[in-house]
N, CA, C and O atoms as a MOPAC input file, in Angstrom:
PM7 MOZYME 1SCF
protein

 N    -16.51500 1    10.28600 1    12.17900 1
 C    -17.73000 1    10.67900 1    12.62200 1
 C    -19.45600 1    10.33800 1    12.06600 1
 O    -19.24200 1     9.92000 1    10.92800 1
 N    -20.32300 1    10.31600 1    12.17800 1
 C    -21.80900 1    10.26600 1    11.59800 1
 C    -22.62000 1    11.05400 1    11.72300 1
 O    -23.16000 1    11.25100 1    12.81200 1
 N    -23.07900 1    12.07200 1    10.05100 1
 C    -23.38500 1    12.69500 1     9.62100 1
 C    -25.00300 1    12.86300 1     9.50000 1
 O    -25.43100 1    12.50200 1     8.40400 1
 N    -26.07900 1    13.39000 1    10.50900 1
 C    -27.52800 1    12.86400 1     9.03600 1
 C    -27.60500 1    14.34400 1     8.20400 1
 O    -26.48000 1    14.83500 1     8.11500 1
 N    -28.80100 1    15.27600 1     7.49500 1
 C    -28.57300 1    15.59600 1     7.17100 1
 C    -28.65800 1    16.85200 1     7.81500 1
 O    -29.06800 1    16.68400 1     8.96300 1
 N    -28.37300 1    18.42400 1     7.47000 1
 C    -28.25700 1    18.95200 1     8.06000 1
 C    -26.45100 1    19.70100 1     8.07400 1
 O    -26.00900 1    20.82600 1     7.84200 1
 N    -25.72500 1    18.15200 1     8.54000 1
 C    -24.72300 1    18.23500 1     8.70400 1
 C    -24.65800 1    18.22500 1    10.17200 1
 O    -23.96400 1    19.01700 1    10.81000 1
 N    -25.64200 1    17.00900 1    10.86800 1
 C    -25.44800 1    16.31800 1    12.18700 1
 C    -24.88500 1    15.73500 1    12.51200 1
 O    -24.75900 1    14.61200 1    12.02300 1
 N    -24.03900 1    16.27100 1    13.80600 1
 C    -23.59900 1    14.90100 1    13.78600 1
 C    -24.05600 1    14.24700 1    14.77400 1
 O    -23.99300 1    14.72600 1    15.90700 1
 N    -24.52700 1    13.19600 1    14.56600 1
 C    -24.92100 1    11.96800 1    15.17300 1
 C    -23.68200 1    11.28900 1    16.08500 1
 O    -24.01800 1    10.60400 1    17.05100 1
 N    -22.52000 1    11.43700 1    15.84700 1
 C    -21.66400 1    10.22700 1    16.86200 1
 C    -20.07900 1    10.79400 1    15.80000 1
 O    -19.78800 1    11.35500 1    14.74400 1
 N    -19.46100 1    10.15400 1    17.00600 1
 C    -18.37400 1    10.75400 1    16.83000 1
 C    -17.15800 1    10.46700 1    17.42900 1
 O    -17.30900 1    10.65000 1    18.63700 1
 N    -15.88700 1    10.06400 1    17.15400 1
 C    -15.31600 1     9.88900 1    18.37800 1
 C    -14.50300 1    10.50700 1    19.59700 1
 O    -13.93600 1    10.02600 1    20.57800 1
 N    -14.80000 1    12.44600 1    18.83900 1
 C    -14.64300 1    13.37200 1    21.31100 1
 C    -16.27500 1    12.77300 1    20.62500 1
 O    -16.91700 1    12.90600 1    19.58300 1
 N    -16.36600 1    12.29700 1    21.51400 1
 C    -17.90200 1    12.98800 1    22.66000 1
 C    -18.12200 1    13.92900 1    22.57300 1
 O    -19.30900 1    14.10400 1    22.29500 1
 N    -17.13300 1    15.43900 1    22.74300 1
 C    -18.25900 1    16.43100 1    22.73600 1
 C    -18.55700 1    16.99600 1    21.50500 1
 O    -18.81600 1    18.19600 1    21.41300 1
 N    -18.54500 1    16.27400 1    20.58500 1
 C    -18.78600 1    16.60800 1    18.75200 1
 C    -20.14100 1    16.25300 1    19.02200 1
 O    -20.90100 1    17.21300 1    19.15000 1
 N    -20.70700 1    14.94000 1    19.16000 1
 C    -21.07300 1    14.74900 1    18.64200 1
 C    -23.35600 1    15.52600 1    19.54300 1
 O    -23.79800 1    15.59700 1    20.69000 1
 N    -23.91300 1    15.84000 1    18.25500 1
 C    -25.16100 1    16.42600 1    19.17800 1
 C    -24.90000 1    17.65800 1    18.63100 1
 O    -25.72900 1    18.53300 1    18.88300 1
 N    -23.52200 1    18.08300 1    17.62900 1
 C    -23.43900 1    19.59300 1    17.93900 1
 C    -23.80800 1    19.38900 1    15.51600 1
 O    -24.23100 1    18.38400 1    14.94700 1
 N    -23.40700 1    20.75800 1    14.85200 1
 C    -23.82200 1    21.31900 1    13.59800 1
 C    -22.18100 1    21.58800 1    13.08400 1
 O    -21.26700 1    22.09500 1    13.73500 1
 N    -22.17000 1    21.22100 1    12.11700 1
 C    -21.31000 1    21.43000 1    11.02000 1
 C    -21.18200 1    22.50100 1    10.33700 1
 O    -21.03600 1    22.64100 1     9.12300 1
 N    -21.23900 1    23.20500 1    11.11000 1
 C    -21.77900 1    25.07900 1     9.96400 1
 C    -20.34700 1    25.03000 1     8.98700 1
 O    -19.44800 1    25.11700 1     9.82400 1
 N    -19.95400 1    24.97100 1     8.15300 1
 C    -19.66400 1    24.35600 1     7.15100 1
 C    -18.96100 1    23.86800 1     5.72800 1
 O    -17.79400 1    23.74200 1     5.35800 1
 N    -20.79700 1    23.57200 1     4.86300 1
 C    -21.05000 1    22.63000 1     3.99700 1
 C    -19.90300 1    22.31100 1     3.63400 1
 O    -19.24700 1    21.48600 1     4.27100 1
 N    -19.20400 1    23.22700 1     1.95200 1
 C    -17.81900 1    22.69000 1     1.81800 1
 C    -17.06900 1    21.75400 1     2.10800 1
 O    -16.58600 1    20.93400 1     1.32800 1
 N    -16.89000 1    21.84300 1     3.58200 1
 C    -15.81100 1    20.95800 1     4.36300 1
 C    -16.14900 1    20.14800 1     3.83500 1
 O    -15.25700 1    19.42300 1     3.39400 1
 N    -17.74200 1    19.70000 1     3.50500 1
 C    -18.03400 1    18.39100 1     3.32000 1
 C    -18.41300 1    16.99300 1     1.81700 1
 O    -18.66400 1    15.79300 1     1.70100 1
 N    -18.10500 1    18.93900 1     0.48300 1
 C    -17.84400 1    18.44400 1    -0.48600 1
 C    -16.73900 1    17.79800 1    -1.14800 1
 O    -15.54900 1    17.89300 1    -1.44800 1
 N    -18.34300 1    16.70400 1    -1.24700 1
 C    -15.82200 1    15.28700 1    -1.73000 1
 C    -16.80900 1    16.04100 1    -3.43200 1
 O    -17.66300 1    16.88900 1    -3.69000 1
 N    -15.72600 1    14.76900 1    -4.34000 1
 C    -15.75600 1    14.72100 1    -5.71100 1
 C    -16.54000 1    13.16100 1    -6.07300 1
 O    -16.98400 1    12.92100 1    -4.95000 1
 N    -16.78700 1    12.48600 1    -6.56600 1
 C    -16.58000 1    11.43400 1    -6.56200 1
 C    -16.24100 1    10.34300 1    -6.70000 1
 O    -16.98700 1     9.43700 1    -7.07100 1
 N    -14.40200 1    10.16400 1    -6.28000 1
 C    -13.95000 1     9.40300 1    -5.89000 1
 C    -14.26400 1     9.40500 1    -4.20100 1
 O    -13.69200 1     8.89500 1    -3.23800 1
 N    -15.28500 1    10.11700 1    -4.34300 1
 C    -15.29600 1    10.38600 1    -2.08700 1
 C    -14.81700 1    11.11500 1    -1.31700 1
 O    -15.16700 1    11.63400 1    -0.25700 1
 N    -13.53100 1    11.12500 1    -2.25500 1
 C    -12.16300 1    11.86200 1    -0.84100 1
 C    -11.76900 1    13.67200 1    -1.96000 1
 O    -11.67200 1    13.95900 1    -3.15300 1
 N    -11.63900 1    14.64500 1    -0.20200 1
 C    -10.72800 1    15.35800 1    -1.01500 1
 C    -10.13200 1    15.42900 1     0.01700 1
 O    -10.43600 1    14.84900 1     1.05900 1
 N     -8.65000 1    16.59500 1    -0.26900 1
 C     -7.53000 1    16.91000 1    -0.39900 1
 C     -8.67800 1    18.04400 1     0.91500 1
 O     -9.87800 1    18.06000 1     0.64000 1
 N     -8.29900 1    18.73500 1     1.98000 1
 C     -8.34500 1    19.77300 1     2.07100 1
 C     -6.62300 1    19.97100 1     3.43800 1
 O     -5.66100 1    19.25400 1     3.71300 1
 N     -7.02800 1    21.08400 1     3.80000 1
 C     -6.28100 1    21.54500 1     5.65400 1
 C     -7.31400 1    21.60900 1     6.91600 1
 O     -8.49100 1    21.82400 1     7.20800 1
 N     -6.43200 1    21.37400 1     7.29000 1
 C     -7.24400 1    20.58600 1     9.08800 1
 C     -6.64300 1    21.59900 1     9.71100 1
 O     -5.53700 1    21.20900 1    10.08400 1
 N     -6.86000 1    22.86600 1    10.04600 1
 C     -6.04600 1    23.05000 1    11.25400 1
 C     -4.68600 1    23.56400 1    11.32500 1
 O     -3.84300 1    23.45100 1    12.21500 1
 N     -4.64500 1    24.26900 1     9.97400 1
 C     -3.45500 1    24.07600 1     9.48700 1
 C     -1.93100 1    22.56100 1     9.05200 1
 O     -0.71400 1    22.40100 1     8.96600 1
 N     -3.05700 1    21.96100 1     8.94500 1
 C     -2.20800 1    20.71500 1     8.66000 1
 C     -3.03400 1    19.96400 1     7.62100 1
 O     -4.26200 1    19.96100 1     7.70900 1
 N     -2.11400 1    19.04600 1     6.20700 1
 C     -2.85600 1    18.44200 1     5.83600 1
 C     -3.83100 1    17.14000 1     6.02300 1
 O     -3.49500 1    16.28000 1     6.83700 1
 N     -4.82000 1    17.02100 1     5.40500 1
 C     -5.82000 1    15.85800 1     5.64200 1
 C     -6.60500 1    15.68800 1     4.57800 1
 O     -6.62700 1    16.58500 1     3.73600 1
 N     -7.44300 1    14.45600 1     4.39100 1
 C     -7.89500 1    14.26900 1     3.81500 1
 C     -9.58400 1    13.97100 1     4.02100 1
 O     -9.79300 1    14.16900 1     5.21700 1
 N    -10.35400 1    13.73500 1     3.61800 1
 C    -11.65800 1    13.71300 1     4.17200 1
 C    -11.85300 1    12.98800 1     3.41500 1
 O    -11.23900 1    13.03800 1     2.34900 1
 N    -12.93700 1    11.87400 1     3.71200 1
 C    -13.61800 1    10.36300 1     2.79400 1
 C    -15.10000 1    10.92100 1     3.32000 1
 O    -15.27000 1    11.61700 1     4.32000 1
 N    -15.82500 1    10.58800 1     2.67600 1
 C    -17.56400 1    10.91700 1     2.42500 1
 C    -17.91700 1     9.68800 1     1.91300 1
 O    -17.58500 1     9.15000 1     0.85700 1
 N    -18.75800 1     9.25200 1     2.95900 1
 C    -19.62100 1     7.88900 1     1.71500 1
 C    -20.89200 1     7.81800 1     2.17400 1
 O    -20.92200 1     6.94600 1     3.04300 1
 N    -22.07700 1     8.36600 1     1.99600 1
 C    -23.37800 1     8.18400 1     2.09700 1
 C    -24.22000 1     6.29700 1     2.01000 1
 O    -24.30500 1     5.54500 1     1.03900 1
 N    -24.64200 1     6.12100 1     3.28700 1
 C    -24.92200 1     5.06800 1     3.62300 1
 C    -26.25100 1     4.53100 1     2.69300 1
 O    -27.02900 1     5.48100 1     2.60900 1
 N    -26.62200 1     3.70600 1     2.18800 1
 C    -27.20400 1     3.14800 1     0.96900 1
 C    -28.62900 1     2.25200 1     1.78800 1
 O    -29.03400 1     2.35400 1     2.94600 1
 N    -29.13900 1     1.37000 1     0.62500 1
 C    -29.75400 1     0.23800 1     1.53700 1
 C    -31.15400 1     0.33000 1     1.75900 1
 O    -32.15000 1     0.13600 1     1.06300 1
 N    -30.87600 1     0.79200 1     3.30000 1
 C    -32.34600 1     0.47800 1     4.52600 1
 C    -32.08600 1     1.91500 1     5.25400 1
 O    -33.00200 1     2.73200 1     5.16900 1
 N    -31.31500 1     2.15700 1     5.71700 1
 C    -30.88200 1     3.72900 1     5.80900 1
 C    -31.79700 1     4.66300 1     4.96000 1
 O    -32.60200 1     5.50900 1     5.35000 1
 N    -31.48200 1     4.30700 1     3.77300 1
 C    -31.76900 1     6.14000 1     2.96600 1
 C    -32.89700 1     5.64200 1     2.94800 1
 O    -33.67000 1     6.32700 1     3.61800 1
 N    -33.58000 1     4.36900 1     2.29300 1
 C    -34.84600 1     3.35500 1     1.37100 1
 C    -36.00400 1     4.22900 1     3.06200 1
 O    -37.15200 1     4.48500 1     2.70000 1
 N    -35.68300 1     4.64200 1     4.77800 1
 C    -36.49300 1     4.94200 1     5.55000 1
 C    -36.34600 1     6.93900 1     6.07800 1
 O    -36.67400 1     7.55000 1     7.09500 1
 N    -35.58900 1     7.42100 1     4.54800 1
 C    -35.70100 1     8.16200 1     4.23000 1
 C    -34.49400 1     8.90200 1     5.18800 1
 O    -34.86400 1     9.96300 1     5.69000 1
 N    -33.18100 1     8.50400 1     5.48500 1
 C    -32.28800 1     9.33000 1     6.31600 1
 C    -31.52900 1     9.31600 1     5.45800 1
 O    -31.31600 1     8.36800 1     4.70200 1
 N    -30.94700 1    10.49900 1     5.45200 1
 C    -29.58600 1    10.94800 1     4.56800 1
 C    -28.58600 1    11.14700 1     5.10000 1
 O    -27.85100 1    12.11200 1     4.89100 1
 N    -28.35100 1     9.98800 1     6.11000 1
 C    -26.99400 1     9.43900 1     6.44400 1
 C    -25.46500 1     9.46200 1     5.72600 1
 O    -25.34400 1     8.57800 1     4.87900 1
 N    -24.57300 1    10.10500 1     5.86600 1
 C    -23.83500 1     9.70100 1     5.42000 1
 C    -22.43000 1     9.10500 1     7.14300 1
 O    -22.51300 1     9.02500 1     8.36900 1
 N    -21.49800 1     8.89200 1     6.19500 1
 C    -19.91500 1     8.05800 1     7.21400 1
 C    -18.86300 1     9.40500 1     6.66600 1
 O    -18.46300 1     9.27100 1     5.51000 1
 N    -18.49200 1    10.42100 1     7.26200 1
 C    -16.77700 1    11.41900 1     7.24400 1
 C    -16.17300 1    10.97700 1     7.95600 1
 O    -16.60800 1    11.03600 1     9.10600 1
 N    -15.35000 1    10.54700 1     7.82500 1
 C    -13.46000 1    10.49700 1     8.07600 1
 C    -13.02400 1    11.59200 1     7.85700 1
 O    -13.64000 1    12.19900 1     6.98100 1
 N    -12.19300 1    12.10600 1     8.30500 1
 C    -11.12800 1    13.55800 1     7.84900 1
 C     -9.78700 1    12.85200 1     8.87600 1
 O     -9.89900 1    12.65200 1    10.08500 1
 N     -8.55800 1    12.55700 1     8.05600 1
 C     -8.17400 1    11.81800 1     8.49200 1
 C     -6.88100 1    12.91100 1     7.91600 1
 O     -6.96800 1    13.41700 1     6.79700 1
 N     -5.50200 1    13.23200 1     8.99200 1
 C     -4.61700 1    13.50400 1     8.68500 1
 C     -3.17700 1    12.59900 1     8.04700 1
 O     -2.58100 1    11.63400 1     8.52500 1
 N     -2.95000 1    13.37500 1     6.79000 1
 C     -2.25000 1    13.17300 1     5.66000 1
 C     -0.71200 1    12.47500 1     6.98300 1
 O     -0.63500 1    11.35600 1     7.49100 1
 N     -0.13600 1    13.18900 1     7.08100 1
 C      1.07300 1    12.05800 1     7.62400 1
 C      0.77000 1    10.61400 1     9.07200 1
 O      1.74900 1     9.90300 1     9.29700 1
 N     -0.68400 1    10.29700 1     9.98800 1
 C     -0.98600 1     9.42200 1     9.97500 1
 C     -1.05800 1     8.50700 1     8.79100 1
 O     -0.46000 1     7.43100 1     8.78900 1
 N     -1.91000 1     8.99500 1     7.60700 1
 C     -2.47800 1     8.13600 1     6.66100 1
 C     -0.98300 1     6.81500 1     6.00600 1
 O     -0.80400 1     5.62000 1     5.77300 1
 N     -0.05800 1     8.55100 1     5.98100 1
 C      0.99800 1     7.91900 1     4.82900 1
 C      2.54500 1     7.32100 1     6.06000 1
 O      3.68100 1     6.84700 1     6.06100 1
 N      1.55100 1     7.76600 1     6.83500 1
 C      2.98100 1     6.75500 1     7.69300 1
 C      2.26300 1     5.63700 1     7.54000 1
 O      2.61900 1     5.24300 1     6.42900 1
 N      1.77500 1     5.16600 1     7.79700 1
 C      1.51600 1     3.80400 1     7.85000 1
 C      1.28500 1     3.06800 1     6.18800 1
 O      0.75700 1     1.95800 1     6.12600 1
 N      1.55700 1     3.51400 1     5.38900 1
 C      1.51300 1     3.43200 1     4.16200 1
 C      3.52100 1     3.21700 1     4.01400 1
 O      4.25600 1     2.26300 1     3.75900 1
 N      3.77100 1     4.91000 1     4.39100 1
 C      5.45500 1     4.19900 1     5.09600 1
 C      5.70900 1     3.11300 1     4.67000 1
 O      6.21600 1     2.61900 1     3.66300 1
 N      4.96900 1     2.58300 1     6.25500 1
 C      5.76000 1     0.84700 1     6.21700 1
 C      5.32200 1     0.55400 1     5.56800 1
 O      5.96200 1     0.70500 1     4.52800 1
 N      4.05000 1    -0.06000 1     5.36900 1
 C      4.16200 1    -1.30500 1     4.04200 1
 C      5.33100 1    -0.74200 1     2.82900 1
 O      6.36600 1    -1.37300 1     2.61500 1
 N      5.03100 1     0.34400 1     2.20500 1
 C      7.11400 1     0.71300 1     1.87200 1
 C      7.91900 1    -0.37700 1     1.69800 1
 O      8.00900 1    -1.30300 1     0.89300 1
 N      8.91600 1     0.29400 1     3.45800 1
 C      9.91300 1    -0.18900 1     4.44500 1
 C      9.10800 1    -2.42400 1     4.22000 1
 O      9.46100 1    -3.59100 1     4.39100 1
 N      8.49700 1    -1.98600 1     3.97700 1
 C      8.62500 1    -3.68300 1     4.27700 1
 C      8.80200 1    -4.19400 1     2.35200 1
 O      9.24900 1    -5.24000 1     1.88200 1
 N      8.43800 1    -3.38700 1     1.89000 1
 C      8.19200 1    -4.31000 1     0.19500 1
 C      9.31600 1    -3.58100 1    -0.24700 1
 O      9.49600 1    -3.68900 1    -1.46000 1
 N     10.11900 1    -2.88200 1     0.34200 1
 C     11.86000 1    -2.49600 1    -0.22900 1
 C     13.21800 1    -2.99500 1    -0.18300 1
 O     14.12300 1    -2.37400 1    -0.73900 1
 N     12.55800 1    -4.53400 1     1.68300 1
 C     12.86200 1    -5.58000 1     2.21600 1
 C     12.42700 1    -6.60200 1     1.34100 1
 O     12.67400 1    -6.72300 1     0.14200 1
 N     12.10600 1    -6.94400 1     1.69200 1
 C     11.30700 1    -7.68700 1     0.37000 1
 C     11.89800 1    -7.87900 1    -0.97300 1
 O     12.54700 1    -8.78500 1    -1.49600 1
 N     11.47600 1    -6.77500 1    -1.34200 1
 C     12.16900 1    -6.52400 1    -3.03300 1
 C     13.93600 1    -7.42700 1    -2.76700 1
 O     14.40600 1    -8.40400 1    -3.34900 1
 N     14.47800 1    -6.60000 1    -1.70700 1
 C     15.97900 1    -7.14000 1    -2.06800 1
 C     16.30800 1    -8.11300 1    -0.96900 1
 O     17.49900 1    -8.16200 1    -0.66000 1
 N     15.19600 1    -9.15900 1    -0.10800 1
 C     15.54100 1   -10.10900 1    -0.13800 1
 C     15.31700 1   -11.00600 1    -1.17300 1
 O     15.90900 1   -12.06500 1    -0.95900 1
 N     14.71300 1   -10.99400 1    -2.17600 1
 C     13.73900 1   -12.64300 1    -3.55100 1
 C     14.91400 1   -11.71500 1    -4.48200 1
 O     15.43400 1   -12.40200 1    -5.36100 1
 N     15.46400 1   -10.10100 1    -4.41800 1
 C     17.15800 1   -10.33700 1    -5.36500 1
 C     18.04200 1   -11.67300 1    -4.72400 1
 O     18.02800 1   -12.82400 1    -5.16100 1
 N     18.73200 1   -11.19900 1    -3.66800 1
 C     18.84700 1   -11.53900 1    -2.76300 1
 C     19.50500 1   -12.45700 1    -3.36300 1
 O     20.51600 1   -12.52500 1    -4.06300 1
 N     17.92900 1   -13.86300 1    -2.52300 1
 C     17.52600 1   -15.38800 1    -3.42100 1
 C     17.56100 1   -15.30900 1    -5.37100 1
 O     17.93800 1   -16.13600 1    -6.20000 1
 N     17.05900 1   -14.10400 1    -5.49100 1
 C     17.41900 1   -15.20500 1    -7.13900 1
 C     19.08600 1   -14.91000 1    -7.72900 1
 O     19.48400 1   -15.52700 1    -8.71800 1
 N     19.74900 1   -14.16900 1    -7.19500 1
 C     21.25200 1   -13.93200 1    -7.73100 1
 C     21.61000 1   -15.51300 1    -6.46600 1
 O     21.25000 1   -16.49400 1    -7.11700 1
 N     21.99600 1   -15.87500 1    -5.42600 1
 C     21.94200 1   -16.95700 1    -5.04500 1
 C     21.84800 1   -18.46400 1    -5.63200 1
 O     22.54100 1   -19.47500 1    -5.74300 1
 N     20.32000 1   -17.88700 1    -5.99000 1
 C     19.57100 1   -18.91800 1    -6.82300 1
 C     20.42100 1   -19.38800 1    -8.34600 1
 O     20.63000 1   -20.57800 1    -8.58200 1
 N     20.82200 1   -18.37800 1    -9.22400 1
 C     21.45100 1   -18.60200 1   -10.16600 1
 C     23.01900 1   -19.08300 1    -9.80300 1
 O     23.59700 1   -20.04900 1   -10.30000 1
 N     23.55500 1   -18.14500 1    -8.79400 1
 C     24.89000 1   -18.68300 1    -9.16900 1
 C     25.43400 1   -20.08300 1    -8.59500 1
 O     26.62900 1   -20.36700 1    -8.51700 1
 N     24.14200 1   -21.09000 1    -8.12300 1
 C     24.01800 1   -22.66100 1    -7.38800 1
 C     23.79700 1   -22.70800 1    -9.32600 1
 O     24.82200 1   -22.81400 1   -10.00000 1
 N     22.77600 1   -22.64400 1    -9.85200 1
 C     22.81800 1   -23.02100 1   -10.85100 1
 C     23.59400 1   -23.05700 1   -12.07000 1
 O     23.41600 1   -23.66700 1   -13.12400 1
 N     24.56100 1   -22.20400 1   -11.65400 1
 C     25.55100 1   -21.86600 1   -12.83800 1
 C     26.38800 1   -22.76800 1   -12.25300 1
 O     27.07400 1   -23.44700 1   -13.01700 1
 N     26.45900 1   -22.88100 1   -11.46500 1
 C     28.11500 1   -23.52400 1   -10.98800 1
 C     27.85900 1   -25.13600 1   -11.55500 1
 O     28.50000 1   -25.84400 1   -12.33100 1
 N     26.14400 1   -25.42300 1   -10.48900 1
 C     26.06500 1   -27.08200 1   -11.50300 1
 C     25.79400 1   -26.99900 1   -12.91300 1
 O     25.87700 1   -28.11400 1   -13.42700 1
 N     25.40900 1   -25.79900 1   -13.98600 1
 C     25.95500 1   -26.20000 1   -15.48400 1
 C     27.79400 1   -26.05600 1   -15.25000 1
 O     28.55600 1   -27.02100 1   -15.30600 1
 N     28.01800 1   -25.29400 1   -15.11100 1
 C     29.65900 1   -24.83500 1   -15.53200 1
 C     30.61300 1   -26.16200 1   -15.02500 1
 O     31.16600 1   -26.88200 1   -15.85700 1
 N     30.72000 1   -26.36900 1   -13.71100 1
 C     31.31900 1   -28.09800 1   -13.32300 1
 C     31.37200 1   -28.67800 1   -13.99600 1
 O     32.38900 1   -28.52100 1   -14.67100 1
 N     30.78500 1   -29.39200 1   -14.28300 1
 C     30.67400 1   -31.00000 1   -14.97300 1
 C     30.99700 1   -30.43300 1   -17.08900 1
 O     31.42800 1   -31.31600 1   -17.83000 1
 N     30.70800 1   -28.97000 1   -17.70100 1
 C     31.81600 1   -28.58600 1   -17.84200 1
 C     32.79300 1   -28.77400 1   -18.38700 1
 O     33.07500 1   -29.30800 1   -19.46000 1
 N     33.60400 1   -28.10200 1   -17.26000 1
 C     34.62500 1   -27.05900 1   -17.19800 1
 C     35.41000 1   -29.87400 1   -16.63500 1
 O     36.30500 1   -30.70300 1   -16.79800 1
 N     34.48800 1   -29.71600 1   -16.23100 1
 C     35.15700 1   -31.57600 1   -15.39700 1
 C     35.27000 1   -31.60200 1   -17.23200 1
 O     35.70400 1   -30.58000 1   -17.76400 1
 N     35.07000 1   -32.18900 1   -17.67200 1
 C     34.67900 1   -32.68800 1   -19.74500 1
 C     35.87700 1   -31.37800 1   -20.14100 1
 O     37.10100 1   -31.39400 1   -20.26700 1
 N     35.49100 1   -30.97600 1   -20.18200 1
 C     36.66300 1   -30.44800 1   -20.97200 1
 C     38.34900 1   -30.57700 1   -20.28300 1
 O     39.32800 1   -30.62900 1   -21.02700 1
 N     38.44400 1   -30.60800 1   -18.97500 1
 C     40.32600 1   -30.40600 1   -18.77100 1
 C     40.18500 1   -32.43700 1   -19.22900 1
 O     41.32200 1   -32.90300 1   -19.29800 1
 N     39.12600 1   -33.46900 1   -19.49200 1
 C     39.68400 1   -35.22700 1   -19.81600 1
 C     39.37300 1   -34.37500 1   -20.93000 1
 O     39.02800 1   -35.19300 1   -21.78300 1
 N     39.31900 1   -33.70200 1   -21.23600 1
 C     39.39100 1   -33.97000 1   -22.99200 1
 C     41.17600 1   -33.39300 1   -22.97800 1
 O     42.28100 1   -33.91900 1   -23.10400 1
 N     40.75800 1   -32.35100 1   -22.80200 1
 C     42.28000 1   -31.95200 1   -22.54800 1
 C     43.39000 1   -32.63400 1   -22.29500 1
 O     44.43100 1   -32.45100 1   -22.92600 1
 N     43.14500 1   -34.21200 1   -20.52300 1
 C     43.64100 1   -34.44200 1   -20.38300 1
 C     44.84900 1   -35.75400 1   -21.49900 1
 O     46.05800 1   -35.98500 1   -21.49100 1
 N     43.53800 1   -36.35300 1   -22.39200 1
 C     43.47300 1   -36.74400 1   -22.87000 1
 C     44.46300 1   -36.34700 1   -23.97900 1
 O     45.54300 1   -36.92800 1   -24.08700 1
 N     44.09300 1   -35.37100 1   -24.78800 1
 C     44.56100 1   -35.01800 1   -26.05700 1
 C     46.08500 1   -34.53300 1   -25.78600 1
 O     46.95800 1   -34.63700 1   -26.64700 1
 N     46.33600 1   -33.92900 1   -24.34900 1
 C     47.67800 1   -33.46600 1   -23.95800 1
 C     48.85000 1   -35.15300 1   -23.92400 1
 O     50.08100 1   -35.14000 1   -23.96000 1
 N     47.92900 1   -36.43900 1   -23.84800 1
 C     48.62100 1   -37.50900 1   -24.02800 1
 C     48.83600 1   -39.16800 1   -24.63000 1
 O     49.46300 1   -40.22700 1   -24.64300 1
 N     47.69000 1   -38.30500 1   -25.10300 1
 C     47.57800 1   -39.07000 1   -26.73700 1
 C     47.38400 1   -38.93500 1   -27.95000 1
 O     46.82900 1   -39.79700 1   -28.63100 1
 N     48.14000 1   -36.99400 1   -28.73300 1
 C     48.24100 1   -36.34300 1   -29.30200 1
 C     48.98900 1   -35.69300 1   -28.91900 1
 O     48.76300 1   -34.69200 1   -28.23900 1
 N     50.25500 1   -36.17000 1   -29.31800 1
 C     51.30000 1   -34.44000 1   -28.54000 1
 C     51.07600 1   -33.70700 1   -29.73800 1
 O     50.77300 1   -34.06200 1   -30.87700 1
 N     51.42700 1   -31.93400 1   -28.90100 1
 C     51.68700 1   -31.53900 1   -30.37100 1
 C     52.99000 1   -31.10900 1   -31.36000 1
 O     52.80200 1   -30.84800 1   -32.54800 1

């Protein structure tokens, strides 16, 4: 939502809120980091508060953008990203093992052939 000074709602996703005033100023008081954890209608939520600067402030307007997001909705997206990261990590670890096995085979096979050849020549030419 877009708020002017005095918590007057200029615009909101819910059209019925536009033109109203929010009478709970503590609701929008956030720390220096710009957000606050709170409960809204009994559910945990995060309130983001961003003061508009530049031309808006130069015109004497103290407007800000306020976004209220339920933690469940916010973390749903983060959990999806986390799941993709786990799948990608698993695939990369599997690919790493496959490449290391292939490289080790490429190194060990010639060495084993050399050892077999040496044993073959030593057993025929130098009997024990």
